[in-house]
Amino acid sequence: MDAEGLESFRDFVDSRSSALLRTAVLLCGGDRHAGEDLLQNALARTAGRWHKIDEPEAYVRQVLYRQQVSRWRLKWPRREVSVAEPPEPPGPGAPGTDTAAAAELRLVMRQALSRLTARQRTVLVLRYFEDLPEADVARLLGCSVGTVRSTTHRALARLRQLAPELAELGLAEAERSGARDYSPVEVRP
């Protein structure tokens, strides 16, 4: 890679690595260390082809998804066990601090996602976190749109079963944030 390419790659990594890391951590079921490894491998593969890539973020995201799919297709599970200690919470009043309910919702969601299969977790992350249409998810994962739909349906049902408290926490958070229910209401004359 020439000096100009190296500089543009560094700029890309500096500007987009935090967003890419969030996606990688979600794909790994909330395991930050595994997410960092996944992102590092994706960036290493990207660096080797940097001069040929037109849309770097799309390329890196596709490498992330495909590497994660390859991980759960492995015949043998990984021998390495990553254990992460939760970071120290920021002090009260620190910038970027969330309310206790929002933090609890995040923790419950992370635990619930970690109990799903890797395929279910990947489909939910792509559909709802990345906000990709079903057709794009199917293309990225190399399966049919019907498979994406059924996997999404089963994953959401499993989430409801594993963590019924998500519904309560989500409703409480929505009420606190002032969200209103705009669902259709039957009006009779």
Coordinates of N, CA and C in Angstrom, one line a residue:
M1 N 0.9 -1.2 0.0 CA 0.0 0.0 0.0 C 0.9 1.2 0.0
D2 N 0.6 2.2 -0.9 CA 1.4 3.4 -0.9 C 1.0 4.3 0.2
A3 N 1.8 5.4 0.4 CA 1.6 6.4 1.5 C 0.2 7.0 1.5
E4 N -0.3 7.3 0.3 CA -1.6 8.0 0.2 C -2.7 7.0 0.6
G5 N -2.6 5.7 0.2 CA -3.5 4.7 0.5 C -3.5 4.4 2.0
L6 N -2.3 4.4 2.6 CA -2.2 4.1 4.0 C -2.8 5.3 4.8
E7 N -2.6 6.5 4.4 CA -3.2 7.6 5.1 C -4.8 7.6 5.0
S8 N -5.3 7.2 3.8 CA -6.8 7.2 3.7 C -7.3 6.0 4.5
F9 N -6.6 4.9 4.6 CA -7.0 3.8 5.4 C -7.1 4.2 6.9
R10 N -6.0 4.9 7.3 CA -6.0 5.3 8.7 C -7.1 6.3 9.0
D11 N -7.4 7.2 8.1 CA -8.5 8.1 8.3 C -9.8 7.4 8.4
F12 N -10.0 6.4 7.5 CA -11.2 5.6 7.6 C -11.4 4.9 8.9
V13 N -10.3 4.2 9.4 CA -10.4 3.5 10.6 C -10.6 4.5 11.8
D14 N -10.0 5.6 11.8 CA -10.2 6.6 12.9 C -11.7 7.1 12.9
S15 N -12.3 7.3 11.7 CA -13.6 7.9 11.7 C -14.7 6.8 11.9
R16 N -14.5 5.6 11.4 CA -15.6 4.6 11.4 C -15.5 3.5 12.4
S17 N -14.3 3.4 13.1 CA -14.1 2.2 13.9 C -15.1 2.0 15.0
S18 N -15.5 3.1 15.6 CA -16.4 2.9 16.8 C -17.8 2.4 16.3
A19 N -18.3 2.8 15.2 CA -19.6 2.3 14.7 C -19.4 0.9 14.2
L20 N -18.3 0.6 13.6 CA -18.1 -0.8 13.2 C -17.9 -1.7 14.4
L21 N -17.3 -1.2 15.4 CA -17.1 -2.0 16.6 C -18.4 -2.4 17.3
R22 N -19.3 -1.4 17.3 CA -20.6 -1.7 17.9 C -21.3 -2.8 17.2
T23 N -21.2 -2.8 15.9 CA -21.9 -3.8 15.1 C -21.2 -5.2 15.3
A24 N -19.9 -5.2 15.4 CA -19.1 -6.4 15.6 C -19.4 -7.0 17.0
V25 N -19.6 -6.1 18.0 CA -19.9 -6.6 19.4 C -21.3 -7.2 19.4
L26 N -22.2 -6.6 18.7 CA -23.6 -7.1 18.6 C -23.6 -8.5 17.9
L27 N -22.8 -8.6 16.8 CA -22.8 -9.8 16.1 C -22.2 -11.0 17.0
C28 N -21.3 -10.6 17.9 CA -20.7 -11.6 18.8 C -21.5 -11.8 20.1
G29 N -22.7 -11.3 20.2 CA -23.5 -11.6 21.3 C -23.2 -10.7 22.5
G30 N -22.6 -9.5 22.3 CA -22.3 -8.6 23.4 C -20.9 -8.8 23.9
D31 N -20.1 -9.8 23.4 CA -18.8 -10.0 23.9 C -17.8 -9.0 23.2
R32 N -17.4 -8.0 24.0 CA -16.6 -6.9 23.4 C -15.2 -7.5 22.8
H33 N -14.6 -8.4 23.6 CA -13.3 -8.9 23.1 C -13.5 -9.7 21.8
A34 N -14.5 -10.5 21.7 CA -14.7 -11.2 20.4 C -15.0 -10.2 19.3
G35 N -15.8 -9.2 19.6 CA -16.1 -8.1 18.6 C -14.9 -7.4 18.2
E36 N -14.0 -7.1 19.1 CA -12.7 -6.5 18.7 C -11.9 -7.4 17.8
D37 N -11.9 -8.6 18.1 CA -11.1 -9.6 17.3 C -11.8 -9.7 15.9
L38 N -13.1 -9.7 15.8 CA -13.8 -9.8 14.6 C -13.5 -8.5 13.7
L39 N -13.6 -7.4 14.3 CA -13.3 -6.1 13.6 C -11.8 -6.1 13.2
Q40 N -10.9 -6.5 14.0 CA -9.5 -6.4 13.7 C -9.2 -7.3 12.5
N41 N -9.8 -8.5 12.4 CA -9.6 -9.4 11.3 C -10.2 -8.8 10.0
A42 N -11.4 -8.2 10.2 CA -12.1 -7.6 9.0 C -11.2 -6.4 8.5
L43 N -10.7 -5.6 9.4 CA -9.8 -4.5 8.9 C -8.5 -4.9 8.3
A44 N -8.0 -6.0 8.8 CA -6.7 -6.6 8.2 C -7.0 -7.1 6.8
R45 N -8.1 -7.7 6.6 CA -8.5 -8.2 5.2 C -8.7 -7.0 4.3
T46 N -9.4 -6.0 4.9 CA -9.7 -4.8 4.1 C -8.4 -4.0 3.7
A47 N -7.4 -4.0 4.6 CA -6.2 -3.3 4.3 C -5.5 -3.9 3.1
G48 N -5.5 -5.2 2.9 CA -4.8 -5.8 1.8 C -5.5 -5.5 0.5
R49 N -6.7 -5.1 0.4 CA -7.4 -4.8 -0.8 C -7.8 -3.3 -0.9
W50 N -7.3 -2.5 0.0 CA -7.7 -1.1 0.1 C -7.8 -0.4 -1.2
H51 N -6.8 -0.5 -2.1 CA -6.7 0.2 -3.3 C -7.8 -0.2 -4.4
K52 N -8.4 -1.4 -4.1 CA -9.5 -1.9 -5.0 C -10.9 -1.6 -4.6
I53 N -11.0 -1.1 -3.4 CA -12.4 -1.0 -2.7 C -13.0 0.4 -3.0
D54 N -14.2 0.4 -3.5 CA -14.9 1.6 -3.8 C -15.7 2.2 -2.6
E55 N -16.4 1.3 -1.9 CA -17.1 1.7 -0.7 C -16.6 1.0 0.5
P56 N -15.6 1.6 1.2 CA -14.9 0.9 2.3 C -15.8 0.4 3.4
E57 N -16.8 1.2 3.9 CA -17.6 0.8 5.0 C -18.5 -0.4 4.6
A58 N -19.1 -0.4 3.5 CA -19.9 -1.5 3.0 C -19.0 -2.7 2.9
Y59 N -17.8 -2.6 2.4 CA -16.9 -3.7 2.3 C -16.6 -4.3 3.6
V60 N -16.2 -3.5 4.6 CA -15.8 -3.9 5.9 C -17.0 -4.6 6.6
R61 N -18.2 -4.0 6.5 CA -19.4 -4.6 7.1 C -19.7 -6.0 6.5
Q62 N -19.5 -6.1 5.2 CA -19.7 -7.4 4.6 C -18.7 -8.5 5.1
V63 N -17.5 -8.0 5.2 CA -16.4 -8.9 5.8 C -16.8 -9.3 7.2
L64 N -17.3 -8.4 8.0 CA -17.7 -8.7 9.4 C -18.8 -9.8 9.4
Y65 N -19.8 -9.6 8.5 CA -21.0 -10.5 8.5 C -20.5 -11.9 8.1
R66 N -19.7 -11.9 7.0 CA -19.3 -13.2 6.5 C -18.3 -13.9 7.4
Q67 N -17.5 -13.2 8.1 CA -16.6 -13.8 9.1 C -17.4 -14.4 10.2
Q68 N -18.4 -13.7 10.7 CA -19.3 -14.2 11.7 C -20.0 -15.4 11.3
V69 N -20.5 -15.4 10.1 CA -21.2 -16.6 9.6 C -20.2 -17.8 9.5
S70 N -19.0 -17.5 9.1 CA -18.0 -18.6 9.1 C -17.7 -19.1 10.5
R71 N -17.7 -18.2 11.5 CA -17.4 -18.7 12.8 C -18.5 -19.7 13.3
W72 N -19.8 -19.4 13.0 CA -20.8 -20.3 13.5 C -21.0 -21.5 12.6
R73 N -20.3 -21.6 11.5 CA -20.3 -22.8 10.7 C -19.1 -23.7 11.0
L74 N -18.2 -23.2 11.9 CA -17.1 -24.1 12.2 C -17.5 -25.4 12.9
K75 N -16.8 -26.4 12.5 CA -17.2 -27.8 13.0 C -16.9 -27.8 14.5
W76 N -15.7 -27.2 14.9 CA -15.3 -27.3 16.3 C -15.5 -25.9 16.9
P77 N -16.0 -25.8 18.1 CA -16.2 -24.5 18.8 C -14.8 -23.9 19.1
R78 N -14.8 -22.6 19.2 CA -13.5 -21.9 19.6 C -13.0 -22.4 20.9
R79 N -11.8 -22.6 21.1 CA -11.2 -23.1 22.3 C -11.0 -21.9 23.3
E80 N -10.8 -20.7 22.8 CA -10.6 -19.6 23.6 C -11.9 -19.1 24.2
V81 N -11.8 -18.8 25.5 CA -13.0 -18.3 26.2 C -12.7 -16.9 26.6
S82 N -13.5 -15.9 26.1 CA -13.3 -14.5 26.5 C -14.2 -14.2 27.7
V83 N -13.6 -13.6 28.6 CA -14.3 -13.1 29.8 C -14.1 -11.6 30.0
A84 N -15.1 -10.9 30.0 CA -14.9 -9.4 30.1 C -15.6 -8.9 31.4
E85 N -14.8 -8.1 32.1 CA -15.4 -7.5 33.3 C -16.1 -6.2 32.8
P86 N -17.3 -5.9 33.4 CA -17.9 -4.7 33.0 C -17.1 -3.4 33.4
P87 N -17.1 -2.4 32.5 CA -16.3 -1.3 32.8 C -16.9 -0.5 34.0
E88 N -16.1 0.3 34.6 CA -16.5 1.1 35.7 C -17.5 2.1 35.2
P89 N -18.7 2.3 35.8 CA -19.6 3.3 35.3 C -19.1 4.7 35.6
P90 N -19.5 5.6 34.7 CA -19.1 7.0 34.9 C -19.8 7.5 36.1
G91 N -19.2 8.5 36.7 CA -19.8 9.2 37.9 C -21.1 9.8 37.6
P92 N -22.0 10.1 38.6 CA -23.2 10.8 38.3 C -23.0 12.2 37.7
G93 N -23.8 12.5 36.7 CA -23.7 13.8 36.1 C -22.7 13.8 35.0
A94 N -22.0 12.7 34.7 CA -20.9 12.7 33.7 C -21.6 12.8 32.3
P95 N -21.0 13.4 31.3 CA -21.6 13.4 30.0 C -21.8 12.0 29.4
G96 N -22.9 11.8 28.8 CA -23.2 10.6 28.1 C -23.8 9.5 29.0
T97 N -24.1 9.9 30.3 CA -24.6 8.8 31.2 C -26.1 8.7 30.9
D98 N -26.6 7.4 31.0 CA -27.9 7.1 30.8 C -28.7 7.0 32.1
T99 N -30.0 6.9 32.0 CA -30.8 6.7 33.2 C -30.6 5.2 33.6
A100 N -31.0 4.9 34.8 CA -30.8 3.5 35.2 C -31.7 2.5 34.4
A101 N -32.9 3.0 34.1 CA -33.8 2.1 33.3 C -33.2 1.8 31.9
A102 N -32.6 2.8 31.3 CA -32.0 2.6 30.0 C -30.8 1.6 30.1
A103 N -30.0 1.8 31.1 CA -28.9 0.9 31.3 C -29.3 -0.5 31.6
E104 N -30.4 -0.7 32.4 CA -31.0 -2.0 32.7 C -31.5 -2.6 31.4
L105 N -32.2 -1.8 30.6 CA -32.7 -2.4 29.3 C -31.6 -2.9 28.4
R106 N -30.5 -2.1 28.3 CA -29.3 -2.5 27.6 C -28.7 -3.8 28.1
L107 N -28.6 -4.0 29.4 CA -28.0 -5.2 30.0 C -28.9 -6.4 29.7
V108 N -30.2 -6.2 29.9 CA -31.1 -7.3 29.7 C -31.1 -7.7 28.2
M109 N -31.1 -6.7 27.3 CA -31.1 -7.0 25.9 C -29.8 -7.7 25.5
R110 N -28.6 -7.3 26.1 CA -27.4 -8.0 25.8 C -27.4 -9.4 26.2
Q111 N -27.9 -9.7 27.4 CA -28.0 -11.0 28.0 C -28.9 -11.9 27.1
A112 N -30.0 -11.3 26.7 CA -31.0 -12.1 25.9 C -30.4 -12.4 24.6
L113 N -29.7 -11.4 23.9 CA -29.1 -11.7 22.6 C -28.0 -12.7 22.7
S114 N -27.3 -12.7 23.8 CA -26.2 -13.7 24.0 C -26.7 -15.2 24.1
R115 N -28.0 -15.3 24.5 CA -28.6 -16.6 24.6 C -29.2 -17.2 23.3
L116 N -29.3 -16.3 22.3 CA -29.7 -16.8 21.0 C -28.6 -17.5 20.3
T117 N -29.0 -18.2 19.2 CA -28.0 -18.8 18.4 C -27.3 -17.7 17.6
A118 N -26.1 -18.0 17.1 CA -25.3 -17.0 16.4 C -26.1 -16.5 15.1
R119 N -26.7 -17.5 14.5 CA -27.5 -17.1 13.3 C -28.7 -16.2 13.6
Q120 N -29.4 -16.5 14.7 CA -30.5 -15.7 15.1 C -30.1 -14.3 15.4
R121 N -29.0 -14.2 16.2 CA -28.4 -13.0 16.6 C -28.0 -12.1 15.4
T122 N -27.3 -12.8 14.5 CA -26.8 -12.1 13.3 C -28.0 -11.5 12.5
V123 N -29.0 -12.3 12.3 CA -30.2 -11.8 11.6 C -30.9 -10.6 12.3
L124 N -31.0 -10.7 13.6 CA -31.6 -9.6 14.3 C -30.8 -8.3 14.3
V125 N -29.5 -8.5 14.4 CA -28.6 -7.3 14.3 C -28.7 -6.7 12.9
L126 N -28.6 -7.5 11.9 CA -28.7 -6.9 10.5 C -30.1 -6.3 10.3
R127 N -31.1 -6.9 10.7 CA -32.5 -6.4 10.4 C -32.8 -5.1 11.3
Y128 N -32.5 -5.2 12.6 CA -33.0 -4.1 13.4 C -31.9 -3.1 13.9
F129 N -30.7 -3.5 14.1 CA -29.6 -2.6 14.4 C -29.1 -1.9 13.2
E130 N -28.8 -2.7 12.1 CA -28.3 -2.1 10.9 C -29.4 -1.6 10.0
D131 N -30.7 -2.0 10.3 CA -31.9 -1.6 9.6 C -31.8 -1.9 8.1
L132 N -31.3 -3.2 7.8 CA -31.2 -3.6 6.4 C -32.5 -4.3 6.1
P133 N -32.9 -4.2 4.8 CA -34.1 -4.9 4.3 C -33.8 -6.4 4.3
E134 N -34.9 -7.2 4.3 CA -34.8 -8.6 4.3 C -33.9 -9.1 3.1
A135 N -34.1 -8.5 2.0 CA -33.4 -9.0 0.8 C -31.9 -8.8 0.9
D136 N -31.5 -7.7 1.5 CA -30.1 -7.4 1.7 C -29.5 -8.4 2.8
V137 N -30.2 -8.7 3.8 CA -29.8 -9.6 4.8 C -29.6 -11.0 4.2
A138 N -30.6 -11.4 3.4 CA -30.5 -12.7 2.7 C -29.3 -12.8 1.8
R139 N -29.0 -11.7 1.0 CA -27.9 -11.6 0.1 C -26.6 -11.7 1.0
L140 N -26.5 -11.0 2.1 CA -25.3 -11.0 2.9 C -25.0 -12.4 3.5
L141 N -26.1 -13.1 3.9 CA -25.9 -14.3 4.6 C -26.0 -15.5 3.7
G142 N -26.3 -15.3 2.4 CA -26.3 -16.3 1.4 C -27.4 -17.3 1.6
C143 N -28.6 -16.7 1.9 CA -29.8 -17.6 2.1 C -31.0 -16.9 1.4
S144 N -32.1 -17.5 1.5 CA -33.3 -16.9 0.9 C -34.0 -15.9 1.8
V145 N -34.9 -15.1 1.2 CA -35.6 -14.1 2.0 C -36.5 -14.8 3.0
G146 N -37.1 -15.9 2.6 CA -38.0 -16.7 3.5 C -37.2 -17.2 4.7
T147 N -35.9 -17.6 4.5 CA -35.1 -18.0 5.6 C -34.9 -16.9 6.6
V148 N -34.6 -15.7 6.0 CA -34.4 -14.5 6.9 C -35.7 -14.2 7.7
R149 N -36.9 -14.3 7.0 CA -38.1 -14.0 7.7 C -38.4 -15.1 8.8
S150 N -38.2 -16.3 8.5 CA -38.5 -17.4 9.5 C -37.5 -17.3 10.7
T151 N -36.2 -17.0 10.4 CA -35.2 -16.9 11.4 C -35.5 -15.7 12.3
T152 N -36.0 -14.6 11.7 CA -36.3 -13.4 12.4 C -37.5 -13.7 13.4
H153 N -38.5 -14.3 12.8 CA -39.7 -14.7 13.6 C -39.3 -15.6 14.8
R154 N -38.5 -16.6 14.5 CA -38.1 -17.5 15.6 C -37.3 -16.8 16.6
A155 N -36.4 -15.9 16.2 CA -35.5 -15.2 17.1 C -36.2 -14.3 18.0
L156 N -37.2 -13.6 17.4 CA -38.0 -12.6 18.2 C -38.9 -13.4 19.2
A157 N -39.4 -14.5 18.8 CA -40.2 -15.4 19.7 C -39.3 -15.9 20.9
R158 N -38.1 -16.3 20.5 CA -37.2 -16.8 21.5 C -36.8 -15.7 22.5
L159 N -36.6 -14.5 22.0 CA -36.2 -13.3 22.8 C -37.4 -13.1 23.8
R160 N -38.6 -13.1 23.3 CA -39.8 -12.9 24.2 C -39.8 -14.0 25.3
Q161 N -39.5 -15.2 24.9 CA -39.5 -16.3 25.9 C -38.3 -16.2 26.9
L162 N -37.2 -15.8 26.4 CA -36.0 -15.8 27.3 C -36.0 -14.6 28.2
A163 N -36.6 -13.5 27.7 CA -36.5 -12.2 28.5 C -37.8 -11.5 28.4
P164 N -38.9 -12.0 29.1 CA -40.1 -11.3 29.1 C -40.1 -9.9 29.7
E165 N -39.0 -9.7 30.5 CA -38.9 -8.4 31.1 C -38.5 -7.3 30.1
L166 N -38.1 -7.7 28.9 CA -37.8 -6.7 27.9 C -39.0 -5.9 27.5
A167 N -40.2 -6.5 27.5 CA -41.4 -5.8 27.1 C -41.7 -4.8 28.2
E168 N -41.6 -5.2 29.5 CA -41.9 -4.3 30.6 C -40.9 -3.1 30.6
L169 N -39.6 -3.4 30.4 CA -38.5 -2.4 30.4 C -38.7 -1.4 29.2
G170 N -39.0 -2.0 28.1 CA -39.1 -1.2 26.9 C -40.3 -0.2 27.0
L171 N -41.4 -0.7 27.6 CA -42.6 0.1 27.7 C -42.4 1.2 28.8
A172 N -41.7 0.9 29.9 CA -41.4 1.9 30.9 C -40.5 2.9 30.3
E173 N -39.5 2.5 29.5 CA -38.6 3.5 28.9 C -39.3 4.4 27.9
A174 N -40.2 3.8 27.1 CA -41.0 4.6 26.1 C -41.9 5.6 26.8
E175 N -42.5 5.2 28.0 CA -43.3 6.2 28.7 C -42.5 7.3 29.2
R176 N -41.3 7.0 29.8 CA -40.4 8.1 30.3 C -39.9 9.0 29.2
S177 N -39.7 8.5 28.0 CA -39.2 9.3 26.9 C -40.3 10.1 26.2
G178 N -41.5 9.9 26.6 CA -42.6 10.6 26.0 C -43.1 10.0 24.7
A179 N -42.8 8.8 24.4 CA -43.2 8.1 23.2 C -44.7 7.9 23.3
R180 N -45.4 8.1 22.2 CA -46.9 7.9 22.2 C -47.2 6.7 21.3
D181 N -48.3 6.0 21.6 CA -48.8 4.9 20.9 C -49.6 5.4 19.7
Y182 N -49.2 5.2 18.5 CA -49.9 5.7 17.3 C -50.5 4.5 16.6
S183 N -50.8 3.5 17.3 CA -51.5 2.3 16.7 C -52.9 2.7 16.3
P184 N -53.4 2.0 15.2 CA -54.8 2.3 14.8 C -55.8 2.0 15.9
V185 N -56.8 2.8 16.0 CA -57.9 2.6 17.0 C -59.2 2.5 16.2
E186 N -60.0 1.5 16.6 CA -61.3 1.3 16.0 C -62.2 2.4 16.5
V187 N -62.9 3.1 15.6 CA -63.8 4.1 15.9 C -65.2 3.7 15.4
R188 N -66.1 3.6 16.3 CA -67.5 3.2 16.0 C -68.4 4.5 16.0
P189 N -69.3 4.6 15.0 CA -70.2 5.7 15.0 C -71.3 5.6 16.0

